[in-house]
Tab-separated table of C-alpha atoms in Angstrom:
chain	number	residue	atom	x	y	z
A	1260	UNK	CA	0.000	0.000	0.000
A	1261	UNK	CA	1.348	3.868	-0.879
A	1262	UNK	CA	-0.377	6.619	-0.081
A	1263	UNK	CA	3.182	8.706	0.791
A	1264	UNK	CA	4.081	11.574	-0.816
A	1265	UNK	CA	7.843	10.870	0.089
A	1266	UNK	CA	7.201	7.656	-1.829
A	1267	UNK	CA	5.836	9.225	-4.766
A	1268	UNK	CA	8.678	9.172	-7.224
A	1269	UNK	CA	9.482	5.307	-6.101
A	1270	UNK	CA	5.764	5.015	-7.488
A	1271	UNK	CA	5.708	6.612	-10.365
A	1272	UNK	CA	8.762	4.306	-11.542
A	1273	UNK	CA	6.904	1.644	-11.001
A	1274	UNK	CA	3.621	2.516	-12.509
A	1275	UNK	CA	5.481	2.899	-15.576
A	1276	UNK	CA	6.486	-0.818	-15.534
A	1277	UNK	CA	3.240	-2.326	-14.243
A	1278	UNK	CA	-0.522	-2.293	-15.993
A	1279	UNK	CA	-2.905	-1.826	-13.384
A	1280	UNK	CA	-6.194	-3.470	-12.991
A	1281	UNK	CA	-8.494	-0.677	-12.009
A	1282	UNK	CA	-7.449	2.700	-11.831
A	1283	UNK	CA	-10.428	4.711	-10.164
A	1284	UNK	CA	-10.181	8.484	-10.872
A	1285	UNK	CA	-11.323	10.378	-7.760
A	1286	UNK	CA	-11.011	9.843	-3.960
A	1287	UNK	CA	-14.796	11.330	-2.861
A	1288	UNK	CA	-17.069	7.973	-1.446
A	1289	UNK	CA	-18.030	6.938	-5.248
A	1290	UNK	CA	-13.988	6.569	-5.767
A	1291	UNK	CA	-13.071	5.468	-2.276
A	1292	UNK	CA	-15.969	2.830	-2.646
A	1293	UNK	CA	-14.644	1.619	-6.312
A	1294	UNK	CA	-11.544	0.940	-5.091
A	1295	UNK	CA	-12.399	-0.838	-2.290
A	1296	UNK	CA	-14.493	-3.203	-3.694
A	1297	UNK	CA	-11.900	-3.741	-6.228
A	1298	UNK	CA	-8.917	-4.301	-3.967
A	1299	UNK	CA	-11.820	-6.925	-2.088
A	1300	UNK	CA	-11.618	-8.829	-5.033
A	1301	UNK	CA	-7.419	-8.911	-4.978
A	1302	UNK	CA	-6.861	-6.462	-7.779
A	1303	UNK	CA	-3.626	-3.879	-8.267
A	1304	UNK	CA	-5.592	-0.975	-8.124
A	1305	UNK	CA	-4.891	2.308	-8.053
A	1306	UNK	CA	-6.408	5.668	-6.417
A	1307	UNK	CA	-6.238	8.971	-7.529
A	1308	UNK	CA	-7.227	12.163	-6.231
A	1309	UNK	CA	-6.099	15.642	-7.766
A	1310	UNK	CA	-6.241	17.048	-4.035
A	1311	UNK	CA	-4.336	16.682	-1.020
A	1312	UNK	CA	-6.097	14.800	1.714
A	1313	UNK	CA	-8.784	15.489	3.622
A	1314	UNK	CA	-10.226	18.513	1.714
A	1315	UNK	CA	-13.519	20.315	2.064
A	1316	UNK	CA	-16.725	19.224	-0.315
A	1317	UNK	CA	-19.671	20.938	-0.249
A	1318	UNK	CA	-22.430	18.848	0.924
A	1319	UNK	CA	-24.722	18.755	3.721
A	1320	UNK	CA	-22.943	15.443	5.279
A	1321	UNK	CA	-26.379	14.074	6.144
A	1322	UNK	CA	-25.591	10.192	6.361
A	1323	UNK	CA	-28.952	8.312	5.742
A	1324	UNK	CA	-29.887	4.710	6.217
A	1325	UNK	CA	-28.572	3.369	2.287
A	1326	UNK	CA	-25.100	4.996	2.717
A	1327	UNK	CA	-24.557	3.428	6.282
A	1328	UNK	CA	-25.617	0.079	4.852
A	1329	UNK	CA	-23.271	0.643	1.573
A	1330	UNK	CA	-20.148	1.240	4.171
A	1331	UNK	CA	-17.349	-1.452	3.873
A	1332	UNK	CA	-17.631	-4.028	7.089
A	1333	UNK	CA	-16.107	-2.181	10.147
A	1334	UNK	CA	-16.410	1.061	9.557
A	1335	UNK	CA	-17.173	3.662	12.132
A	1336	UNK	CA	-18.876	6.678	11.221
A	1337	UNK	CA	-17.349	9.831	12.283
A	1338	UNK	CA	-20.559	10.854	13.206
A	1339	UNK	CA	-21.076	14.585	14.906
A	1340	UNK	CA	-24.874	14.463	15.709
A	1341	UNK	CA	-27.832	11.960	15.461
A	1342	UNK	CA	-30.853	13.303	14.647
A	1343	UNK	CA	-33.646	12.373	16.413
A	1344	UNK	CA	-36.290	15.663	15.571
A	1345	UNK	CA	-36.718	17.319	12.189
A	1346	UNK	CA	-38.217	20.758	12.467
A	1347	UNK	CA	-40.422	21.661	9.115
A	1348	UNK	CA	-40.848	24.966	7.801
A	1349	UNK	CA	-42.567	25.901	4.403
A	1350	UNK	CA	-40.233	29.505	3.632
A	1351	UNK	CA	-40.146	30.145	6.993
A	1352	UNK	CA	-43.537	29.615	7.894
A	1353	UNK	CA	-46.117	27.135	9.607
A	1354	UNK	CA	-43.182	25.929	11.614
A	1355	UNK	CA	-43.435	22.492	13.123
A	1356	UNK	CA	-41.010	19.631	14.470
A	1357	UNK	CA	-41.426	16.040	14.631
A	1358	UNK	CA	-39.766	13.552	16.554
A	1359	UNK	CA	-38.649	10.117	16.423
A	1360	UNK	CA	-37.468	7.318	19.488
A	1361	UNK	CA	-34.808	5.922	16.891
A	1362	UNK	CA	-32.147	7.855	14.920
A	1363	UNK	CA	-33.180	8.537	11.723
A	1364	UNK	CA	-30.049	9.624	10.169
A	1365	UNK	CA	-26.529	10.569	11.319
A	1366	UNK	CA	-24.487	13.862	10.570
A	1367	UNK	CA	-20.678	13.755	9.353
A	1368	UNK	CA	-18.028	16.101	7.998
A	1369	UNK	CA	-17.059	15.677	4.796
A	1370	UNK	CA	-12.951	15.685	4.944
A	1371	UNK	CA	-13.269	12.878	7.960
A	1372	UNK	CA	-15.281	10.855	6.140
A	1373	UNK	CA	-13.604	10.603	3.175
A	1374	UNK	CA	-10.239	10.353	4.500
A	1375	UNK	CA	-11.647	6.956	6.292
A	1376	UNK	CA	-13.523	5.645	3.559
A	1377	UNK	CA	-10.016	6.508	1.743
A	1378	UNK	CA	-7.863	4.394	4.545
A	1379	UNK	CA	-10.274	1.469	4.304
A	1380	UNK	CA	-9.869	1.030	0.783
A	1381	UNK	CA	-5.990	1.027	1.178
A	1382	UNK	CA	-6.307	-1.346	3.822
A	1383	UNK	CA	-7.905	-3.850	1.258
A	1384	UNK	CA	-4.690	-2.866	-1.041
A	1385	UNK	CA	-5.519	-0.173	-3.326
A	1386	UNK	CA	-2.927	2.662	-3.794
A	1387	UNK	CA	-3.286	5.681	-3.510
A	1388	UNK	CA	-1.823	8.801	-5.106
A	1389	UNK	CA	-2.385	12.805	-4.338
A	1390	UNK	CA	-2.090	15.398	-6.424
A	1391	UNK	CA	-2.779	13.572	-9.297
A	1392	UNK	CA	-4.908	15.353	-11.523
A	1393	UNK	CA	-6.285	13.431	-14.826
A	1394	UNK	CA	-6.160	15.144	-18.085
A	1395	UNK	CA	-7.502	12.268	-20.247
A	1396	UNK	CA	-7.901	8.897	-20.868
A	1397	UNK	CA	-7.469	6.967	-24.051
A	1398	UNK	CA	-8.673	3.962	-25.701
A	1399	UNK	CA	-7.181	4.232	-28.902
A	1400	UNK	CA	-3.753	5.657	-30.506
A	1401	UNK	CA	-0.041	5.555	-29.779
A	1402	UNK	CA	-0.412	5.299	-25.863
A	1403	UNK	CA	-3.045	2.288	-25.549
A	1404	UNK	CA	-0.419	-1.073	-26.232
A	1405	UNK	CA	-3.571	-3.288	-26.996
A	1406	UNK	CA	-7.191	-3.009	-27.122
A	1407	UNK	CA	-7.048	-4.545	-23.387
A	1408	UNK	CA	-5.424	-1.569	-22.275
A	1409	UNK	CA	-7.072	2.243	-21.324
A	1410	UNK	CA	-3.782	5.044	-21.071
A	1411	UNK	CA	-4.958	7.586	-18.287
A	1412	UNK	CA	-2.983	10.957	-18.878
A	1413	UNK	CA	-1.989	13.153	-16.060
A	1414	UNK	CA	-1.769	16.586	-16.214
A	1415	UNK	CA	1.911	16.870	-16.902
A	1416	UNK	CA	2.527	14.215	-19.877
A	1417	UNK	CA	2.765	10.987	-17.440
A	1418	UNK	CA	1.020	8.297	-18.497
A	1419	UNK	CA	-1.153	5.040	-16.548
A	1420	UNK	CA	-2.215	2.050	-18.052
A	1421	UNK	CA	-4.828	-0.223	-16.601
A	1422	UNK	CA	-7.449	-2.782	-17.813
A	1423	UNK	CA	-10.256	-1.012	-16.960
A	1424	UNK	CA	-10.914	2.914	-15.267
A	1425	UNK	CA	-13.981	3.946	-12.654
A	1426	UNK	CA	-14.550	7.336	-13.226
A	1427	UNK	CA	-15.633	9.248	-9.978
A	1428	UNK	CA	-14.274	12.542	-10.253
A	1429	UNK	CA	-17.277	14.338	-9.422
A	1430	UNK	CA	-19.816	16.379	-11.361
A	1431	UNK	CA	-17.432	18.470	-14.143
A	1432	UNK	CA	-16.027	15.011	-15.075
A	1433	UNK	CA	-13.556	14.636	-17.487
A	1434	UNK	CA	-14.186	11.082	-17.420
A	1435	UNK	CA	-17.895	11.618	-17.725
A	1436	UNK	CA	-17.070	13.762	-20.481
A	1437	UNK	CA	-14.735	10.863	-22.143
A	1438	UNK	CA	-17.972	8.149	-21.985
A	1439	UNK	CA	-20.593	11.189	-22.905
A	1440	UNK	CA	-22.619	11.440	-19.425
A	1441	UNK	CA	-25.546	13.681	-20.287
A	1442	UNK	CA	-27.499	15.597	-17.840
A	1443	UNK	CA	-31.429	17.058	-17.985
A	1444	UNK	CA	-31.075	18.795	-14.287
A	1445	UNK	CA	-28.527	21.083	-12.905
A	1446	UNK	CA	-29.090	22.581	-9.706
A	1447	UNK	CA	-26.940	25.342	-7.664
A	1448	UNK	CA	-26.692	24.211	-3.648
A	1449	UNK	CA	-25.105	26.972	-1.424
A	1450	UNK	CA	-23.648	26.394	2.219
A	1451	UNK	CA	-21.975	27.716	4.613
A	1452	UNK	CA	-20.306	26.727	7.439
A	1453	UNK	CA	-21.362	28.633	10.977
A	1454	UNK	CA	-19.050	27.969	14.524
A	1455	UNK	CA	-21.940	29.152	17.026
A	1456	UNK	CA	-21.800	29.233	21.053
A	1457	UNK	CA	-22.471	26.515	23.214
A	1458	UNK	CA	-25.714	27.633	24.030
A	1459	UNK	CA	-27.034	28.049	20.628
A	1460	UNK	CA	-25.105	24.553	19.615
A	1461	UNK	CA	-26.964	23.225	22.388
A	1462	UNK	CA	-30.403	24.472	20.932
A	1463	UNK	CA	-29.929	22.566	17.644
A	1464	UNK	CA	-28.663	19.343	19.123
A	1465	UNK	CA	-29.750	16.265	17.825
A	1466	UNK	CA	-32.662	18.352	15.327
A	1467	UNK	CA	-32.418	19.176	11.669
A	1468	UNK	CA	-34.132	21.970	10.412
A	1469	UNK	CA	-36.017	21.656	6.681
A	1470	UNK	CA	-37.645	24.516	4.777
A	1471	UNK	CA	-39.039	24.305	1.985
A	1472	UNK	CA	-38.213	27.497	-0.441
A	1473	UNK	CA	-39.353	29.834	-2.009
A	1474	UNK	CA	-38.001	29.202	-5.784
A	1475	UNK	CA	-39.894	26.045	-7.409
A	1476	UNK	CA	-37.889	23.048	-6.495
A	1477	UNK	CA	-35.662	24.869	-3.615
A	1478	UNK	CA	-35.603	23.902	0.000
A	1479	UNK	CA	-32.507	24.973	2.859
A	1480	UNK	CA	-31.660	22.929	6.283
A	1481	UNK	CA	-29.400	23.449	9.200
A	1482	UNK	CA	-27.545	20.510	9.961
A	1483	UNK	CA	-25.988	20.487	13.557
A	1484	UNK	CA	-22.127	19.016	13.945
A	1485	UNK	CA	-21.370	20.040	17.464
A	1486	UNK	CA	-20.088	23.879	17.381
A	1487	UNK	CA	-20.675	24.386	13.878
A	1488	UNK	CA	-24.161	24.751	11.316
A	1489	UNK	CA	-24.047	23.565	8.366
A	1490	UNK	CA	-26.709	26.216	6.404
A	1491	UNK	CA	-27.367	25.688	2.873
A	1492	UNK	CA	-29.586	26.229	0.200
A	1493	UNK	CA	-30.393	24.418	-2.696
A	1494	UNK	CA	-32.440	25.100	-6.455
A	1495	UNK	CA	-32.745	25.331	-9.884
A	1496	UNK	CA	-29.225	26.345	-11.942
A	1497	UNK	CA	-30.207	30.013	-13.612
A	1498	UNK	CA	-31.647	31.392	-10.248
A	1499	UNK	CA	-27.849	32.202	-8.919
A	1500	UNK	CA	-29.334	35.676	-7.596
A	1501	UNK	CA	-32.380	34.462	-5.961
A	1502	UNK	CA	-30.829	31.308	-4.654
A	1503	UNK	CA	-27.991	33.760	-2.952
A	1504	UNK	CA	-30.955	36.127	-1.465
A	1505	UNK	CA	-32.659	32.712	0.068
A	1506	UNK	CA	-29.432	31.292	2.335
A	1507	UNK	CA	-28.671	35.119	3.226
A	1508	UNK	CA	-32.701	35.435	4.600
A	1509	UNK	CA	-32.971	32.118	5.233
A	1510	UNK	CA	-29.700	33.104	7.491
A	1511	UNK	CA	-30.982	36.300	9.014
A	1512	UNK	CA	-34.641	34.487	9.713
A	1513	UNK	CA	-32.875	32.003	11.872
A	1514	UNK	CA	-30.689	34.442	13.972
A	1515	UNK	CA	-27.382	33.479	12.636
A	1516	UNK	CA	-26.574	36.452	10.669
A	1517	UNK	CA	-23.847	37.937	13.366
A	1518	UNK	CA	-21.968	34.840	13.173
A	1519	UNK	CA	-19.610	34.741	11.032
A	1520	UNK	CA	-18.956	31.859	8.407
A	1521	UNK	CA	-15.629	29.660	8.716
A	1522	UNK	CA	-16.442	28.454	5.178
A	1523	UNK	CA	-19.038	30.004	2.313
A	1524	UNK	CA	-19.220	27.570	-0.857
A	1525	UNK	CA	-21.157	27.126	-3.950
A	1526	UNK	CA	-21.755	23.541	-6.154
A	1527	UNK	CA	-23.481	22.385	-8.827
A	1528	UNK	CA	-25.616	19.000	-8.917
A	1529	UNK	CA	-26.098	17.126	-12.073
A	1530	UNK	CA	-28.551	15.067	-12.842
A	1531	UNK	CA	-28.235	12.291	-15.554
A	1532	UNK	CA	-30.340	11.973	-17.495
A	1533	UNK	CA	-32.405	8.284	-18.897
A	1534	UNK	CA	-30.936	7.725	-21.474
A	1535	UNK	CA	-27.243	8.893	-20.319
A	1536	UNK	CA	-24.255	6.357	-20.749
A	1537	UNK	CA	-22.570	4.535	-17.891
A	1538	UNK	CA	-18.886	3.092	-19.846
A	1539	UNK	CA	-17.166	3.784	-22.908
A	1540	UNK	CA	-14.987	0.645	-23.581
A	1541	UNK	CA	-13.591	-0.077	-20.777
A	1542	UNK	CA	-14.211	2.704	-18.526
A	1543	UNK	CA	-17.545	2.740	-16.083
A	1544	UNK	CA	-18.726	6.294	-14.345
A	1545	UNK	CA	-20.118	6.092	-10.923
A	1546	UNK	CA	-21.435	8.700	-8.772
A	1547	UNK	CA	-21.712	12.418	-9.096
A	1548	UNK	CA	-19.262	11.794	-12.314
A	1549	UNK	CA	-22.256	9.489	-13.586
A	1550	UNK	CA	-25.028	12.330	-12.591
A	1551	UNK	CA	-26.335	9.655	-10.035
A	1552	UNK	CA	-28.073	11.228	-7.131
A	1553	UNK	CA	-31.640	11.559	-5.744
A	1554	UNK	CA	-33.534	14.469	-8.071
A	1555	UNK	CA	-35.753	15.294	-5.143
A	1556	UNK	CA	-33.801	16.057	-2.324
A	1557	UNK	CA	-30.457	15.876	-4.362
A	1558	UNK	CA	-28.908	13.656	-1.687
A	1559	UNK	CA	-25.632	12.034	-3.459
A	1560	UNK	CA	-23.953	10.057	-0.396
A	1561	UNK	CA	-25.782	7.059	-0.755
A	1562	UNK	CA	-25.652	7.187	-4.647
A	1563	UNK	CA	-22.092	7.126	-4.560
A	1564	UNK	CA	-21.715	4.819	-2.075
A	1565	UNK	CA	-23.392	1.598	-4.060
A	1566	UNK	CA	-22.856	3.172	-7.579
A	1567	UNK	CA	-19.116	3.009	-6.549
A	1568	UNK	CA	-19.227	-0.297	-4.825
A	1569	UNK	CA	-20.876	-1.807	-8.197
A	1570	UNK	CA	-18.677	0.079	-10.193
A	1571	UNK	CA	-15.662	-1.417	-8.449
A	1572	UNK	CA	-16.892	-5.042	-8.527
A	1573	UNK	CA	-17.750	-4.311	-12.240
A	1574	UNK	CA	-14.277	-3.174	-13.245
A	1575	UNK	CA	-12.603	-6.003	-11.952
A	1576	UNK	CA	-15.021	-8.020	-14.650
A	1577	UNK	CA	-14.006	-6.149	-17.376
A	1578	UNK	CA	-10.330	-6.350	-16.285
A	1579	UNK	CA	-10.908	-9.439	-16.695
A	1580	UNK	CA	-12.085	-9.456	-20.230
A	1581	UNK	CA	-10.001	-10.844	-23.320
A	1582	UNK	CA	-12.268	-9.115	-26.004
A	1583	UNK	CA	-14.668	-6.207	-27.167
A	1584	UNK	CA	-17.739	-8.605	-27.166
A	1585	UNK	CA	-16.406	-9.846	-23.617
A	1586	UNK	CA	-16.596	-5.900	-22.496
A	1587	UNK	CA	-19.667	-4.663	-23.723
A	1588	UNK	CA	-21.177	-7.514	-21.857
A	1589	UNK	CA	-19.725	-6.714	-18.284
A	1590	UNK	CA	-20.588	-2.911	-18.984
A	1591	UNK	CA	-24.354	-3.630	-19.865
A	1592	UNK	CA	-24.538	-5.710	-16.797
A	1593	UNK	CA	-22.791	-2.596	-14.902
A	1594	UNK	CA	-25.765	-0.789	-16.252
A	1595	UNK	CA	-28.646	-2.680	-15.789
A	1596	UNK	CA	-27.394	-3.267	-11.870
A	1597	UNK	CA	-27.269	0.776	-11.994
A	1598	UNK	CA	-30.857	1.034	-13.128
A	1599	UNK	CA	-32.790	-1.999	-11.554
A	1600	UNK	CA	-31.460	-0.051	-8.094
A	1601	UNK	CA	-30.630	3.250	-8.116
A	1602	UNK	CA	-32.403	3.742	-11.140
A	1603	UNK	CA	-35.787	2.998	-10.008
A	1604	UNK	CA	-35.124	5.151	-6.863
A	1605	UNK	CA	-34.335	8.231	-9.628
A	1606	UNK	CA	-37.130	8.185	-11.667
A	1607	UNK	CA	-39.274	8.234	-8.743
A	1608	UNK	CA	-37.342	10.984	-7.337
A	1609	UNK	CA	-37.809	12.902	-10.575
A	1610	UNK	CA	-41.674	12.491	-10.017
A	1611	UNK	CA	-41.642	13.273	-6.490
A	1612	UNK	CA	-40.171	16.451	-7.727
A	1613	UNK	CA	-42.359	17.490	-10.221
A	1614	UNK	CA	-44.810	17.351	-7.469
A	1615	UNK	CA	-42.841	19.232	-4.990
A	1616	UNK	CA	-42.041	22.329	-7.509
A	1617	UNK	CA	-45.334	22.512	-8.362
A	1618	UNK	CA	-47.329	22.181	-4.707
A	1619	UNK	CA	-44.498	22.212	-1.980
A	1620	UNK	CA	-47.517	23.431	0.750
A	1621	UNK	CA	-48.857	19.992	0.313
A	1622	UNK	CA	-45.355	18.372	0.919
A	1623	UNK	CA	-44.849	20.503	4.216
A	1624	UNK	CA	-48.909	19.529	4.919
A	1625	UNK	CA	-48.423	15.953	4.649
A	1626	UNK	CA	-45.330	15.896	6.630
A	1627	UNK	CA	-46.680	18.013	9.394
A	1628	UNK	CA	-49.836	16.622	10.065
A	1629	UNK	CA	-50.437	13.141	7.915
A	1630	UNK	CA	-48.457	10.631	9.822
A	1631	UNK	CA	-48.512	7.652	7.213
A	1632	UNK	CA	-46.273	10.727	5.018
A	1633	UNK	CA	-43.814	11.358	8.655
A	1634	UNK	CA	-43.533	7.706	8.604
A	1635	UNK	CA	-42.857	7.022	5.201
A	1636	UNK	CA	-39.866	9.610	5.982
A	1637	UNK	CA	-38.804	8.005	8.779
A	1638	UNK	CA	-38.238	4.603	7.282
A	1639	UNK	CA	-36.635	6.208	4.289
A	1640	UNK	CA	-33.885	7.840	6.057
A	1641	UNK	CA	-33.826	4.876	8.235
A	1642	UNK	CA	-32.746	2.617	5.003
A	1643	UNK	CA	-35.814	-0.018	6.340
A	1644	UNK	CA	-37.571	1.254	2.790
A	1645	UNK	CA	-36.641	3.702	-0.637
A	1646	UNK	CA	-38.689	5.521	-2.668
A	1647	UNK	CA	-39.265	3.155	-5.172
A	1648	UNK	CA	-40.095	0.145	-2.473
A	1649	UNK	CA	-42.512	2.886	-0.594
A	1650	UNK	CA	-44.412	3.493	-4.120
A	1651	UNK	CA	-44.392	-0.164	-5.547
A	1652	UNK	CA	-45.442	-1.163	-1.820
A	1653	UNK	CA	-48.456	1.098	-0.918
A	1654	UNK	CA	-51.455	1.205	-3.458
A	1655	UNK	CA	-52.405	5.178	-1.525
A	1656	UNK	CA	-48.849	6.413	-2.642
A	1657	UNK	CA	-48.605	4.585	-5.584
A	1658	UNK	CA	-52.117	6.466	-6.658
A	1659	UNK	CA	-51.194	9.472	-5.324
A	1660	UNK	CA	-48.081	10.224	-7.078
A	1661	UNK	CA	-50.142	8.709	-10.617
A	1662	UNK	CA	-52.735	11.461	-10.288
A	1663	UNK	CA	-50.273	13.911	-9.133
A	1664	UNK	CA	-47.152	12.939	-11.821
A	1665	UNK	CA	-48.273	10.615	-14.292
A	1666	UNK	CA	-45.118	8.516	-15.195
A	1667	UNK	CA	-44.145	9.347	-18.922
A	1668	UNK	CA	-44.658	6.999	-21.617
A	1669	UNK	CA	-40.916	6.683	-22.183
A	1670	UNK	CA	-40.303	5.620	-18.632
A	1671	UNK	CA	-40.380	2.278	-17.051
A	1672	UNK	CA	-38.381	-1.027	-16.455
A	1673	UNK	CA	-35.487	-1.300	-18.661
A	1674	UNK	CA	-35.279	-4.479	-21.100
A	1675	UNK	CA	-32.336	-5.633	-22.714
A	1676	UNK	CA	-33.098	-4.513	-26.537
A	1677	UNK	CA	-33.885	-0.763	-25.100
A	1678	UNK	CA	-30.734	-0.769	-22.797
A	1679	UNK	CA	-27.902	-2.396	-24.742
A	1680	UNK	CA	-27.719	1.443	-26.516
A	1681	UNK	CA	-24.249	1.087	-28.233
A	1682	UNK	CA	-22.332	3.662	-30.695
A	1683	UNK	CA	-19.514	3.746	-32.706
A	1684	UNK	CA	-17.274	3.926	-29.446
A	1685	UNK	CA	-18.992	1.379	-27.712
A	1686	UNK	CA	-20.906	3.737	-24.728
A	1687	UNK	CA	-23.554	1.554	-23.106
A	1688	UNK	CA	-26.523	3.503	-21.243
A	1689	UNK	CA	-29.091	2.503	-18.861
């Protein structure tokens, strides 16, 4: 295992000589996760990540019931609260908290987190490497030895050669961008990061505060992690402005404006999506890189989580492959995995939002005062049920969302003659 800067010229000699297995592009959960799962399964694989280690993501840190159950065995969550209450607020208004006897979901901070999910995959023998920032990879040309082979490019002219790349290098991708990930929702989340006194720490412990916004589609929280809020913000890409006006009320409204930030930061969501590839060749996207994430409530923790995990087991199939036909094969079962799960769970979450942009007073109703709806989010968040199950499982939901978002035409369970999508570079969508 290398994860040593000191080391790193002693590793880049010997990455010339060697072919890796997997290289995984990106060190966030999706890449951590890949290469795990791949160094499981004994392969040489290698980790990069164009930062240093631990560095700050934006993102809520809200760990829910599908990313604790997607963690590799033995791993302790860093966690800074447990939430136990979730006040409700519908832009700042008809203000009401509910409470549950078990946790619903834990809160973590991003650069802790990833630094362990990091250490665990190195401890199942992937390498890593920092500061390694990918210009490219290639499939064809001078570089690639044999069709077997993908050459990833660093910025800098050194190249790596492996049987088969994850990419999971977040949502500008360059290896999205390589396999031709295409996106139909972009959203713009804002957060910052707010140390607060004991006493008003003490206030927020163990409750999460949601409120619904007042841009179609937008909602805020505070998330409490011991001395410090994490307030953010959340809607439609195009409404930069208004989105900016919301966290700086939404700020004010709560109390917190004479406290000042320790970090202010902006990101953009993408969305993939149906008909948006998952590999080129012999490289798989996973994660935020893929545009995987929940369209609703744009949670992308537990997305990355199992995309990467599948990814990883994936890649170690198509490492394993002698030919083209062999390839395509192991990437359209990558992609049907992708959409009989996490798919299912999207296209619900595309409906669910629909609803929500168009009638978010009957969202904040139904969780305030319909307790089949508080329940449904309590088992959600719990991981004892997902979207899709709670639809598919309960005829009132199930007719519900029909009248409310009928399901398109083009929509539904993918079969094998309307998945196996392949073009001249061999990209396979799901």
């Amino acid at each position: 295992m290398s994860g040593e800067n000191s080391s790193a010229d002693d590793v880049r000699a010997d990455d010339a000589q060697r072919v890796w297995d997997v290289v995984v592009v990106g060190a966030g959960p999706a890449g951590a996760s890949a290469a795990y799962a791949a160094a499981v399964a004994g392969r040489r694989v290698l980790l990069l990540e164009k930062a240093e280690l631990p560095r700050y993501k934006t993102c809520g840190g809200g760990i829910i019931g599908p990313s604790r159950d997607a963690l590799p065995p033995g791993f302790e969550l860093p966690l800074k609260d447990r939430v136990h209450a979730v006040t409700f607020s519908n832009n700042g208004r008809f203000t009401r908290t509910r409470r549950s006897k078990q946790m619903m979901f834990g809160l973590i901070n991003r650069p802790e987190f990833d630094q362990q999910l990091v250490e665990h995959a190195q401890k199942a023998g992937a390498e890593l490497r920092t500061g390694a920032a990918v210009q490219r990879v290639e499939q064809h040309g001078s570089a690639v030895p044999d069709r077997r082979t993908v050459a990833v490019v660093l910025q800098g002219g050194e190249t790596l050669l492996a049987r088969a790349v994850v990419g999971a290098d977040g949502s500008a991708s360059r290896i999205g961008a390589h396999v031709g990930v295409k996106v139909d929702q972009v959203d713009l989340g804002l957060e910052a990061e707010i140390p607060v006194p004991e006493t008003v720490a003490e206030d927020w412990k163990g409750r999460v505060l949601i409120d619904w916004g007042p841009m179609p589609g937008s909602y805020g929280w505070v998330f409490p992690k011991g001395d410090t809020l994490t307030v953010g913000v959340i809607s439609a890409r195009g409404e930069g402005a208004a989105t900016k006006r919301y966290l700086e009320d939404f700020i004010a409204r709560l109390g917190l404006a004479g406290f000042e930030p320790s970090i202010s930061s902006g990101h953009l969501t993408r969305c993939r999506a149906d008909d948006s590839p998952l590999s080129r060749g012999r490289v798989l996207v996973c994660g935020d890189a893929a545009g995987l994430l929940e369209p609703w409530t744009r949670e992308g923790i537990s997305f990355a989580l199992r995309s990467g995990r599948l990814a990883g087991e994936w890649a170690v199939r198509i490492a394993e492959a002698h030919d083209a036909v062999d390839t395509r094969r192991q990437a359209l079962n990558y992609a049907f995995a992708v959409k009989a799960g996490l798919g299912v769970e999207m296209s619900v979450g595309k409906r669910m939002l629909a609803v929500f942009e168009r009638r978010p007073g009957l969202f904040h109703a139904a969780l305030t005062g319909f307790r089949p709806a508080w329940r449904a989010f309590k088992e959600i968040t719990q991981g004892r049920t997902s979207l899709g199950e709670l639809i598919r499982s309960h005829p009132l939901a199930q007719r519900a969302l029909t009248t409310l978002a009928p399901q398109p035409v083009a929509e539904g369970r993918a079969t094998e003659a309307d998945t196996e999508d392949t073009d001249s570079e061999g990209s396979v969508t799901a």
